[in-house]
Amino acid sequence: MRVLEFPGQSGVPVVCLIEARQVKDPAGGDQLVWVHALDAGNDLSSLLIPFRLATEAADLGLWMYSPQGRQLEWLGGAPVVTALFQDSIAPLSRVIAAVHPDDREAFRQLLRSAPIQQSPWVRLRYLTQHDGWHQLAAQTRRLQLGYGGPERIFGVVRDDTKQEKRKQKAQAALAAERQRARDIADFSAALITAATEKELQQVVLTRLAATFGACGALLALVDEDRLHVSTDAGIAMREVEALHGLRLGHPSPLPEAIRTGRPQFVPDRKNHSHRWPQGPFPRLDRLGSDYAFAITPLSETGDQPLGAWGMVYDSGYLPSLDERTLMGTLADLAGQALRRIRLQQARVELATALQQTMLPTLPEHLPGLEVAARYRPSRDGLDIGGDWYDAFVMPDGAIALEIGDVQGHDVDAAAFMGQVRLSMRLIADQEPHPGTVLTRTNELLTTMDVARFASCTLLHVDPRGGRVTGTSAGHVPVLYAHRDGSHGVRELPGGPVLGVVPGIKYREKPSPWTRTPRWSWSPTAWSKDRA
Protein backbone atom coordinates (compact mmCIF):
# COMPACT_ATOMS: atom_id res chain seq x y z
CA MET A 1 0.00 0.00 0.00
CA ARG A 2 1.12 3.51 -0.74
CA VAL A 3 0.15 6.98 0.38
CA LEU A 4 -1.01 9.08 -2.53
CA GLU A 5 -1.97 12.72 -2.58
CA PHE A 6 -4.91 14.08 -4.56
CA PRO A 7 -6.27 17.59 -5.03
CA GLY A 8 -9.11 18.36 -2.66
CA GLN A 9 -12.22 20.37 -3.37
CA SER A 10 -11.30 23.03 -0.78
CA GLY A 11 -7.75 23.29 -2.10
CA VAL A 12 -6.35 21.27 0.80
CA PRO A 13 -4.58 18.15 -0.52
CA VAL A 14 -6.23 14.81 0.28
CA VAL A 15 -3.96 11.95 1.30
CA CYS A 16 -5.13 8.39 0.95
CA LEU A 17 -3.63 4.99 1.61
CA ILE A 18 -4.07 3.13 -1.69
CA GLU A 19 -3.64 -0.57 -2.44
CA ALA A 20 -3.57 -1.72 -6.09
CA ARG A 21 -2.93 -5.04 -7.85
CA GLN A 22 -3.49 -6.62 -11.23
CA VAL A 23 -6.48 -8.99 -11.65
CA LYS A 24 -8.09 -10.84 -14.59
CA ASP A 25 -11.61 -10.05 -15.68
CA PRO A 26 -13.57 -13.27 -15.00
CA ALA A 27 -15.98 -12.48 -17.81
CA GLY A 28 -13.68 -11.66 -20.67
CA GLY A 29 -10.28 -12.59 -19.33
CA ASP A 30 -8.84 -9.08 -19.74
CA GLN A 31 -6.16 -7.74 -17.35
CA LEU A 32 -7.58 -5.24 -14.89
CA VAL A 33 -6.18 -3.15 -11.96
CA TRP A 34 -7.92 -3.58 -8.67
CA VAL A 35 -7.69 -0.46 -6.48
CA HIS A 36 -8.64 -0.24 -2.85
CA ALA A 37 -8.59 3.05 -0.86
CA LEU A 38 -8.40 2.82 2.91
CA ASP A 39 -11.22 4.53 4.75
CA ALA A 40 -9.30 6.89 7.04
CA GLY A 41 -12.32 7.27 9.24
CA ASN A 42 -12.21 3.60 10.16
CA ASP A 43 -8.40 3.09 10.31
CA LEU A 44 -6.55 6.44 10.74
CA SER A 45 -3.53 4.80 12.38
CA SER A 46 -2.78 2.74 9.27
CA LEU A 47 -2.78 5.90 7.16
CA LEU A 48 -0.25 7.50 9.50
CA ILE A 49 2.20 4.56 9.50
CA PRO A 50 4.02 5.68 6.32
CA PHE A 51 4.35 9.19 7.75
CA ARG A 52 5.95 7.81 10.93
CA LEU A 53 8.39 5.65 9.01
CA ALA A 54 9.45 8.53 6.73
CA THR A 55 10.08 10.96 9.55
CA GLU A 56 11.99 8.36 11.56
CA ALA A 57 14.20 7.65 8.58
CA ALA A 58 14.87 11.38 8.25
CA ASP A 59 15.77 11.64 11.97
CA LEU A 60 12.75 13.86 12.56
CA GLY A 61 9.76 13.82 14.89
CA LEU A 62 6.13 13.93 13.74
CA TRP A 63 3.13 15.56 15.39
CA MET A 64 -0.45 16.32 14.36
CA TYR A 65 -2.55 19.28 15.46
CA SER A 66 -6.33 19.38 15.52
CA PRO A 67 -7.57 22.99 15.25
CA GLN A 68 -11.04 21.99 16.47
CA GLY A 69 -9.78 20.19 19.55
CA ARG A 70 -6.79 22.56 20.04
CA GLN A 71 -4.52 19.72 20.99
CA LEU A 72 -1.30 18.24 19.64
CA GLU A 73 -0.79 14.52 19.23
CA TRP A 74 2.73 13.20 19.12
CA LEU A 75 2.90 10.56 16.38
CA GLY A 76 6.50 9.41 16.86
CA GLY A 77 9.52 9.45 14.58
CA ALA A 78 13.17 9.47 15.60
CA PRO A 79 13.60 8.20 19.18
CA VAL A 80 15.96 11.05 20.10
CA VAL A 81 13.31 13.61 19.21
CA THR A 82 10.45 11.56 20.62
CA ALA A 83 12.14 11.47 24.03
CA LEU A 84 11.79 15.25 24.33
CA PHE A 85 8.00 15.02 24.64
CA GLN A 86 6.60 13.15 27.61
CA ASP A 87 2.90 13.16 26.66
CA SER A 88 1.59 11.66 23.43
CA ILE A 89 -1.39 14.02 23.51
CA ALA A 90 -1.24 17.51 25.05
CA PRO A 91 -3.44 20.62 24.91
CA LEU A 92 -2.06 23.47 22.86
CA SER A 93 -1.77 25.67 25.96
CA ARG A 94 0.63 23.24 27.64
CA VAL A 95 2.82 23.01 24.57
CA ILE A 96 2.92 26.81 24.15
CA ALA A 97 3.84 27.19 27.83
CA ALA A 98 6.98 25.12 27.18
CA VAL A 99 8.00 27.30 24.24
CA HIS A 100 10.31 30.22 25.01
CA PRO A 101 8.29 33.45 25.45
CA ASP A 102 10.17 35.13 22.62
CA ASP A 103 9.24 32.27 20.23
CA ARG A 104 5.58 31.71 21.12
CA GLU A 105 4.11 34.09 18.58
CA ALA A 106 6.14 32.45 15.81
CA PHE A 107 4.78 29.05 16.90
CA ARG A 108 1.18 30.29 16.93
CA GLN A 109 1.66 31.80 13.49
CA LEU A 110 3.01 28.48 12.29
CA LEU A 111 -0.25 26.76 13.32
CA ARG A 112 -2.62 29.49 12.15
CA SER A 113 -1.22 29.83 8.67
CA ALA A 114 -0.17 26.28 7.95
CA PRO A 115 -0.04 26.17 4.12
CA ILE A 116 -1.11 23.43 1.78
CA GLN A 117 2.56 23.22 0.79
CA GLN A 118 5.38 22.85 3.31
CA SER A 119 6.09 25.94 5.42
CA PRO A 120 9.62 27.29 5.98
CA TRP A 121 11.53 25.96 8.96
CA VAL A 122 10.84 27.97 12.11
CA ARG A 123 13.34 27.94 14.99
CA LEU A 124 11.89 27.46 18.49
CA ARG A 125 13.38 27.11 21.95
CA TYR A 126 11.54 24.40 23.88
CA LEU A 127 11.87 23.60 27.60
CA THR A 128 11.95 19.87 28.33
CA GLN A 129 11.36 18.35 31.74
CA HIS A 130 14.79 16.73 32.08
CA ASP A 131 17.29 18.36 29.71
CA GLY A 132 16.35 22.02 29.97
CA TRP A 133 16.14 24.16 26.85
CA HIS A 134 16.42 22.59 23.41
CA GLN A 135 16.81 24.36 20.12
CA LEU A 136 14.16 22.94 17.76
CA ALA A 137 13.17 23.62 14.16
CA ALA A 138 9.59 22.98 13.06
CA GLN A 139 7.82 22.80 9.69
CA THR A 140 4.06 22.40 9.06
CA ARG A 141 1.60 21.46 6.31
CA ARG A 142 -2.23 21.25 6.19
CA LEU A 143 -3.69 17.96 4.89
CA GLN A 144 -7.11 16.24 4.63
CA LEU A 145 -7.05 12.62 5.79
CA GLY A 146 -8.95 10.71 3.12
CA TYR A 147 -11.98 11.83 1.16
CA GLY A 148 -14.49 13.22 3.57
CA GLY A 149 -11.97 12.90 6.37
CA PRO A 150 -10.86 15.59 8.86
CA GLU A 151 -8.30 18.34 8.16
CA ARG A 152 -5.20 18.25 10.29
CA ILE A 153 -1.99 20.25 10.55
CA PHE A 154 1.03 17.99 10.41
CA GLY A 155 4.35 19.14 11.77
CA VAL A 156 7.85 17.74 11.65
CA VAL A 157 10.41 18.63 14.31
CA ARG A 158 14.19 18.62 14.19
CA ASP A 159 16.37 18.88 17.30
CA ASP A 160 19.24 21.28 16.52
CA THR A 161 20.47 21.55 20.12
CA LYS A 162 23.77 19.72 19.64
CA GLN A 163 24.36 21.36 16.30
CA GLU A 164 23.57 24.76 17.80
CA LYS A 165 25.96 24.16 20.69
CA ARG A 166 28.69 23.14 18.27
CA LYS A 167 27.94 26.22 16.21
CA GLN A 168 28.00 28.48 19.25
CA LYS A 169 31.21 26.86 20.44
CA ALA A 170 32.81 27.35 17.03
CA GLN A 171 31.58 30.94 16.89
CA ALA A 172 32.90 31.58 20.39
CA ALA A 173 36.25 30.07 19.45
CA LEU A 174 36.36 32.15 16.28
CA ALA A 175 35.44 35.31 18.18
CA ALA A 176 38.08 34.54 20.81
CA GLU A 177 40.68 33.94 18.10
CA ARG A 178 39.78 37.19 16.37
CA GLN A 179 39.91 39.06 19.68
CA ARG A 180 43.29 37.53 20.45
CA ALA A 181 44.54 38.52 17.02
CA ARG A 182 43.37 42.09 17.70
CA ASP A 183 45.00 42.01 21.15
CA ILE A 184 48.27 40.79 19.65
CA ALA A 185 48.12 43.47 16.95
CA ASP A 186 47.43 46.13 19.60
CA PHE A 187 50.26 44.71 21.74
CA SER A 188 52.66 44.87 18.78
CA ALA A 189 51.60 48.40 17.86
CA ALA A 190 52.01 49.55 21.47
CA LEU A 191 55.52 48.07 21.59
CA ILE A 192 56.46 49.78 18.34
CA THR A 193 55.18 53.20 19.42
CA ALA A 194 56.55 53.16 22.99
CA ALA A 195 58.74 56.27 23.35
CA THR A 196 60.43 55.61 26.71
CA GLU A 197 61.50 52.62 28.79
CA LYS A 198 58.72 53.46 31.24
CA GLU A 199 56.13 53.34 28.47
CA LEU A 200 57.56 50.04 27.21
CA GLN A 201 57.43 48.59 30.73
CA GLN A 202 53.81 49.70 31.09
CA VAL A 203 52.85 48.11 27.75
CA VAL A 204 54.44 44.78 28.66
CA LEU A 205 53.07 44.53 32.18
CA THR A 206 49.51 45.52 31.26
CA ARG A 207 49.18 43.24 28.22
CA LEU A 208 51.54 40.28 28.51
CA ALA A 209 49.69 38.01 30.97
CA ALA A 210 46.30 38.62 29.33
CA THR A 211 47.69 37.85 25.87
CA PHE A 212 49.02 34.44 26.91
CA GLY A 213 46.47 33.51 29.57
CA ALA A 214 49.02 33.68 32.41
CA CYS A 215 48.34 34.32 36.08
CA GLY A 216 50.97 37.05 36.27
CA ALA A 217 53.97 38.54 34.47
CA LEU A 218 57.27 40.25 35.23
CA LEU A 219 59.81 42.21 33.22
CA ALA A 220 63.53 42.07 34.00
CA LEU A 221 65.89 44.57 32.33
CA VAL A 222 69.68 44.49 32.56
CA ASP A 223 71.19 47.49 34.33
CA GLU A 224 74.97 47.41 34.82
CA ASP A 225 75.13 43.60 34.87
CA ARG A 226 72.25 43.32 37.34
CA LEU A 227 68.54 42.66 36.85
CA HIS A 228 65.98 45.36 37.47
CA VAL A 229 62.64 43.54 37.96
CA SER A 230 59.11 44.96 37.75
CA THR A 231 55.80 43.07 37.96
CA ASP A 232 52.16 43.32 37.01
CA ALA A 233 49.13 43.02 39.29
CA GLY A 234 49.36 39.22 39.29
CA ILE A 235 52.73 39.15 41.07
CA ALA A 236 53.60 41.34 44.04
CA MET A 237 57.07 42.91 44.02
CA ARG A 238 57.75 41.58 47.52
CA GLU A 239 57.23 38.05 46.17
CA VAL A 240 60.07 38.36 43.65
CA GLU A 241 62.38 40.50 45.75
CA ALA A 242 64.96 37.70 45.54
CA LEU A 243 65.17 38.16 41.77
CA HIS A 244 65.63 41.93 41.89
CA GLY A 245 69.32 42.83 41.70
CA LEU A 246 70.53 39.36 40.63
CA ARG A 247 73.77 39.40 38.71
CA LEU A 248 73.61 38.35 35.09
CA GLY A 249 75.89 35.40 35.85
CA HIS A 250 73.74 33.99 38.65
CA PRO A 251 72.88 30.26 38.21
CA SER A 252 69.09 30.61 37.91
CA PRO A 253 66.64 30.54 34.99
CA LEU A 254 65.99 34.27 34.60
CA PRO A 255 69.65 35.38 34.29
CA GLU A 256 70.45 32.31 32.20
CA ALA A 257 67.70 33.06 29.68
CA ILE A 258 68.92 36.66 29.36
CA ARG A 259 72.58 35.68 29.22
CA THR A 260 72.21 32.90 26.63
CA GLY A 261 69.30 34.27 24.63
CA ARG A 262 67.43 30.95 25.02
CA PRO A 263 63.91 30.80 26.49
CA GLN A 264 63.23 28.68 29.56
CA PHE A 265 60.04 26.72 30.21
CA VAL A 266 59.65 25.15 33.65
CA PRO A 267 56.53 23.04 34.40
CA ASP A 268 56.90 22.84 38.22
CA ARG A 269 59.10 23.34 41.25
CA LYS A 270 60.64 19.87 41.00
CA ASN A 271 61.90 20.57 37.48
CA HIS A 272 63.32 23.90 38.63
CA SER A 273 65.14 22.36 41.59
CA HIS A 274 66.66 19.69 39.35
CA ARG A 275 67.96 22.18 36.79
CA TRP A 276 68.91 25.08 39.09
CA PRO A 277 69.51 23.75 42.60
CA GLN A 278 70.78 27.13 43.84
CA GLY A 279 68.23 29.29 42.04
CA PRO A 280 65.46 31.07 44.03
CA PHE A 281 61.89 29.82 43.57
CA PRO A 282 59.71 32.48 45.25
CA ARG A 283 56.38 31.55 46.78
CA LEU A 284 53.48 33.38 45.14
CA ASP A 285 50.24 34.25 46.93
CA ARG A 286 48.06 33.29 43.96
CA LEU A 287 49.80 30.02 43.03
CA GLY A 288 51.53 28.91 46.21
CA SER A 289 54.96 27.26 46.25
CA ASP A 290 54.51 25.10 43.13
CA TYR A 291 53.78 26.61 39.71
CA ALA A 292 54.98 26.70 36.12
CA PHE A 293 56.70 29.62 34.43
CA ALA A 294 57.94 30.65 31.00
CA ILE A 295 60.85 33.06 30.45
CA THR A 296 61.52 34.62 27.04
CA PRO A 297 64.63 36.78 26.46
CA LEU A 298 64.33 40.10 24.66
CA SER A 299 67.51 39.48 22.66
CA GLU A 300 68.77 36.49 20.72
CA THR A 301 71.91 34.44 21.30
CA GLY A 302 75.01 36.51 20.58
CA ASP A 303 73.31 39.89 20.95
CA GLN A 304 73.89 42.25 23.83
CA PRO A 305 71.72 41.06 26.76
CA LEU A 306 68.76 43.39 27.26
CA GLY A 307 66.44 41.52 29.58
CA ALA A 308 63.54 39.08 29.54
CA TRP A 309 59.92 38.75 30.45
CA GLY A 310 58.38 35.94 32.42
CA MET A 311 54.90 34.55 32.99
CA VAL A 312 53.60 32.22 35.68
CA TYR A 313 50.93 29.51 35.32
CA ASP A 314 49.34 26.71 37.30
CA SER A 315 51.72 23.83 38.02
CA GLY A 316 52.23 21.45 35.10
CA TYR A 317 51.51 23.94 32.34
CA LEU A 318 53.76 24.06 29.27
CA PRO A 319 52.97 26.40 26.37
CA SER A 320 52.40 24.89 22.94
CA LEU A 321 54.87 25.30 20.10
CA ASP A 322 52.69 28.01 18.56
CA GLU A 323 52.53 29.84 21.89
CA ARG A 324 56.31 29.66 22.27
CA THR A 325 56.80 31.00 18.76
CA LEU A 326 54.46 33.91 19.42
CA MET A 327 56.18 34.64 22.76
CA GLY A 328 59.51 34.79 20.96
CA THR A 329 58.19 37.02 18.19
CA LEU A 330 56.70 39.56 20.58
CA ALA A 331 59.77 39.44 22.85
CA ASP A 332 61.98 40.14 19.85
CA LEU A 333 59.73 43.08 18.97
CA ALA A 334 60.00 44.36 22.55
CA GLY A 335 63.79 44.01 22.36
CA GLN A 336 63.91 46.01 19.15
CA ALA A 337 61.76 48.70 20.75
CA LEU A 338 64.04 48.80 23.80
CA ARG A 339 67.17 49.15 21.65
CA ARG A 340 65.51 51.93 19.65
CA ILE A 341 64.45 53.76 22.81
CA ARG A 342 67.92 53.53 24.36
CA LEU A 343 69.61 54.62 21.16
CA GLN A 344 67.29 57.57 20.84
CA GLN A 345 67.76 58.42 24.50
CA ALA A 346 71.53 58.39 24.01
CA ARG A 347 71.15 60.72 21.05
CA VAL A 348 68.94 63.04 23.08
CA GLU A 349 71.39 63.09 25.94
CA LEU A 350 74.23 63.82 23.51
CA ALA A 351 72.27 66.58 21.82
CA THR A 352 71.21 68.05 25.16
CA ALA A 353 74.78 68.01 26.45
CA LEU A 354 76.02 69.57 23.21
CA GLN A 355 73.32 72.21 23.34
CA GLN A 356 73.95 73.07 26.97
CA THR A 357 77.69 73.31 26.24
CA MET A 358 77.08 75.76 23.41
CA LEU A 359 74.72 78.00 25.38
CA PRO A 360 76.46 80.96 26.99
CA THR A 361 76.90 81.80 30.62
CA LEU A 362 75.28 85.19 31.03
CA PRO A 363 77.54 87.96 32.34
CA GLU A 364 77.04 88.68 36.01
CA HIS A 365 77.15 92.44 35.40
CA LEU A 366 75.93 94.33 32.37
CA PRO A 367 75.96 98.16 32.45
CA GLY A 368 72.50 99.36 33.33
CA LEU A 369 70.84 95.96 32.99
CA GLU A 370 69.84 92.96 35.03
CA VAL A 371 69.61 89.84 32.86
CA ALA A 372 68.03 86.47 33.66
CA ALA A 373 67.41 83.44 31.45
CA ARG A 374 65.23 80.36 31.82
CA TYR A 375 65.92 77.68 29.24
CA ARG A 376 63.28 74.93 28.93
CA PRO A 377 63.66 73.03 25.61
CA SER A 378 60.38 71.87 24.16
CA ARG A 379 60.15 68.13 23.57
CA ASP A 380 58.05 66.18 21.12
CA GLY A 381 58.47 62.52 22.10
CA LEU A 382 62.26 62.30 22.42
CA ASP A 383 63.11 65.41 20.35
CA ILE A 384 64.81 68.41 21.93
CA GLY A 385 64.59 72.14 21.30
CA GLY A 386 66.90 74.03 18.94
CA ASP A 387 66.74 77.47 20.53
CA TRP A 388 69.52 79.70 21.78
CA TYR A 389 70.11 83.03 23.48
CA ASP A 390 73.10 85.27 24.15
CA ALA A 391 73.99 88.54 25.88
CA PHE A 392 77.38 90.28 25.71
CA VAL A 393 79.08 93.69 25.71
CA MET A 394 80.01 95.03 22.28
CA PRO A 395 83.23 96.96 21.52
CA ASP A 396 81.38 100.31 21.55
CA GLY A 397 80.15 99.66 25.08
CA ALA A 398 76.59 98.79 24.04
CA ILE A 399 74.99 95.49 24.97
CA ALA A 400 73.89 92.89 22.39
CA LEU A 401 70.88 90.74 23.28
CA GLU A 402 69.89 87.95 20.90
CA ILE A 403 67.50 85.04 20.80
CA GLY A 404 66.95 82.49 18.03
CA ASP A 405 65.62 79.14 16.95
CA VAL A 406 67.25 76.64 14.59
CA GLN A 407 65.25 74.36 12.32
CA GLY A 408 65.26 70.78 13.58
CA HIS A 409 65.41 68.90 16.89
CA ASP A 410 68.50 66.71 16.88
CA VAL A 411 72.27 66.68 17.32
CA ASP A 412 72.86 68.36 13.95
CA ALA A 413 70.45 71.15 14.91
CA ALA A 414 72.30 71.69 18.19
CA ALA A 415 75.63 71.87 16.35
CA PHE A 416 74.22 74.29 13.77
CA MET A 417 72.81 76.42 16.58
CA GLY A 418 76.31 76.73 18.04
CA GLN A 419 77.71 77.78 14.68
CA VAL A 420 75.06 80.46 14.20
CA ARG A 421 75.48 81.88 17.71
CA LEU A 422 79.26 82.03 17.51
CA SER A 423 79.14 83.53 14.01
CA MET A 424 76.80 86.31 15.17
CA ARG A 425 79.02 87.09 18.16
CA LEU A 426 82.14 87.31 15.96
CA ILE A 427 80.41 89.55 13.45
CA ALA A 428 78.95 91.73 16.22
CA ASP A 429 82.51 92.36 17.49
CA GLN A 430 83.16 94.15 14.17
CA GLU A 431 79.74 95.57 13.34
CA PRO A 432 77.80 97.67 15.87
CA HIS A 433 74.58 97.79 13.85
CA PRO A 434 72.22 94.82 14.42
CA GLY A 435 70.84 94.96 10.86
CA THR A 436 74.35 94.61 9.46
CA VAL A 437 75.06 91.68 11.83
CA LEU A 438 72.05 89.74 10.51
CA THR A 439 72.87 90.67 6.90
CA ARG A 440 76.41 89.29 7.14
CA THR A 441 75.27 86.23 9.10
CA ASN A 442 72.73 85.46 6.38
CA GLU A 443 75.41 85.84 3.69
CA LEU A 444 77.64 83.40 5.58
CA LEU A 445 74.91 80.77 6.03
CA THR A 446 73.68 80.93 2.42
CA THR A 447 77.23 80.38 1.13
CA MET A 448 77.64 77.38 3.45
CA ASP A 449 74.84 75.60 1.56
CA VAL A 450 73.45 73.99 4.70
CA ALA A 451 70.03 72.35 4.68
CA ARG A 452 68.83 74.30 7.71
CA PHE A 453 67.72 77.80 8.57
CA ALA A 454 67.39 79.89 11.71
CA SER A 455 65.18 82.67 12.98
CA CYS A 456 66.60 85.36 15.23
CA THR A 457 65.94 88.68 16.97
CA LEU A 458 68.85 91.00 17.86
CA LEU A 459 68.80 94.12 20.07
CA HIS A 460 71.55 96.73 20.35
CA VAL A 461 71.03 98.36 23.76
CA ASP A 462 72.86 101.61 24.50
CA PRO A 463 71.97 102.66 28.06
CA ARG A 464 74.27 105.70 27.91
CA GLY A 465 72.83 106.99 24.61
CA GLY A 466 69.32 106.10 25.61
CA ARG A 467 68.54 104.06 22.52
CA VAL A 468 67.56 100.50 21.68
CA THR A 469 67.95 99.35 18.09
CA GLY A 470 66.33 96.08 17.04
CA THR A 471 65.97 93.81 14.01
CA SER A 472 64.47 90.41 13.33
CA ALA A 473 65.08 87.51 10.93
CA GLY A 474 61.69 85.85 10.78
CA HIS A 475 61.39 85.58 14.58
CA VAL A 476 58.45 86.22 16.86
CA PRO A 477 57.71 89.77 18.09
CA VAL A 478 59.18 91.22 21.28
CA LEU A 479 56.99 91.32 24.38
CA TYR A 480 57.59 94.15 26.85
CA ALA A 481 56.14 95.07 30.20
CA HIS A 482 56.58 97.84 32.78
CA ARG A 483 56.56 97.54 36.55
CA ASP A 484 53.19 99.28 36.66
CA GLY A 485 51.70 96.36 34.74
CA SER A 486 51.40 98.01 31.33
CA HIS A 487 52.64 95.86 28.48
CA GLY A 488 52.62 95.43 24.72
CA VAL A 489 54.05 93.75 21.65
CA ARG A 490 56.79 95.33 19.55
CA GLU A 491 57.11 94.28 15.91
CA LEU A 492 60.66 94.75 14.66
CA PRO A 493 61.78 95.34 11.06
CA GLY A 494 64.17 92.94 9.40
CA GLY A 495 63.73 90.18 6.84
CA PRO A 496 63.21 86.44 6.34
CA VAL A 497 64.87 83.64 8.29
CA LEU A 498 68.63 83.28 8.03
CA GLY A 499 70.26 80.89 5.58
CA VAL A 500 67.57 80.74 2.86
CA VAL A 501 67.51 83.83 0.62
CA PRO A 502 70.89 85.43 -0.31
CA GLY A 503 71.38 89.17 -0.78
CA ILE A 504 68.89 90.27 1.90
CA LYS A 505 69.49 93.60 3.64
CA TYR A 506 68.02 93.43 7.13
CA ARG A 507 66.51 96.69 8.32
CA GLU A 508 66.69 97.91 11.89
CA LYS A 509 64.70 100.38 13.97
CA PRO A 510 65.92 102.48 16.89
CA SER A 511 63.62 103.16 19.85
CA PRO A 512 64.02 105.51 22.79
CA TRP A 513 65.31 103.99 26.03
CA THR A 514 62.79 104.16 28.87
CA ARG A 515 63.13 103.60 32.57
CA THR A 516 62.35 100.18 33.98
CA PRO A 517 61.41 98.34 30.80
CA ARG A 518 61.13 94.57 30.81
CA TRP A 519 61.35 92.53 27.63
CA SER A 520 60.43 88.91 27.16
CA TRP A 521 60.94 86.81 24.06
CA SER A 522 59.32 83.51 23.18
CA PRO A 523 59.70 80.52 22.86
CA THR A 524 62.66 80.80 25.25
CA ALA A 525 61.68 83.44 27.78
CA TRP A 526 64.11 85.85 29.47
CA SER A 527 63.88 89.39 30.80
CA LYS A 528 66.10 92.47 31.20
CA ASP A 529 65.46 95.18 33.72
CA ARG A 530 67.17 98.55 33.95
CA ALA A 531 68.60 99.35 37.34
Coordinates of N, CA and C in Angstrom, one line a residue, residues 3 29 89 103 123 198 268 272 324 361 376 379 418 433 438 482 525 529:
V3 N 0.9 5.7 0.1 CA 0.1 7.0 0.4 C 0.2 7.8 -0.9
G29 N -11.7 -12.2 -19.5 CA -10.3 -12.6 -19.3 C -9.3 -11.5 -19.5
I89 N -0.4 13.0 23.8 CA -1.4 14.0 23.5 C -1.4 15.1 24.6
D103 N 9.5 33.1 21.4 CA 9.2 32.3 20.2 C 7.8 31.9 20.1
R123 N 12.5 28.3 13.8 CA 13.3 27.9 15.0 C 12.6 28.3 16.3
K198 N 59.9 53.5 30.3 CA 58.7 53.5 31.2 C 57.5 53.1 30.5
D268 N 57.2 22.9 36.8 CA 56.9 22.8 38.2 C 58.2 23.1 39.0
H272 N 62.4 22.8 38.3 CA 63.3 23.9 38.6 C 64.5 23.5 39.6
R324 N 54.9 29.3 22.1 CA 56.3 29.7 22.3 C 56.8 30.5 21.1
T361 N 77.1 81.4 29.2 CA 76.9 81.8 30.6 C 76.7 83.3 30.6
R376 N 64.1 76.2 28.8 CA 63.3 74.9 28.9 C 63.0 74.4 27.5
R379 N 59.9 69.5 24.0 CA 60.1 68.1 23.6 C 58.9 67.6 22.9
G418 N 75.0 76.2 17.5 CA 76.3 76.7 18.0 C 77.1 77.5 17.0
H433 N 76.0 97.7 14.2 CA 74.6 97.8 13.9 C 73.9 96.4 13.7
L438 N 72.9 90.8 11.1 CA 72.0 89.7 10.5 C 72.3 89.6 9.0
H482 N 56.1 96.9 31.8 CA 56.6 97.8 32.8 C 56.2 97.4 34.2
A525 N 62.0 82.2 27.1 CA 61.7 83.4 27.8 C 62.8 83.9 28.7
D529 N 66.0 94.0 33.0 CA 65.5 95.2 33.7 C 66.6 96.2 33.9

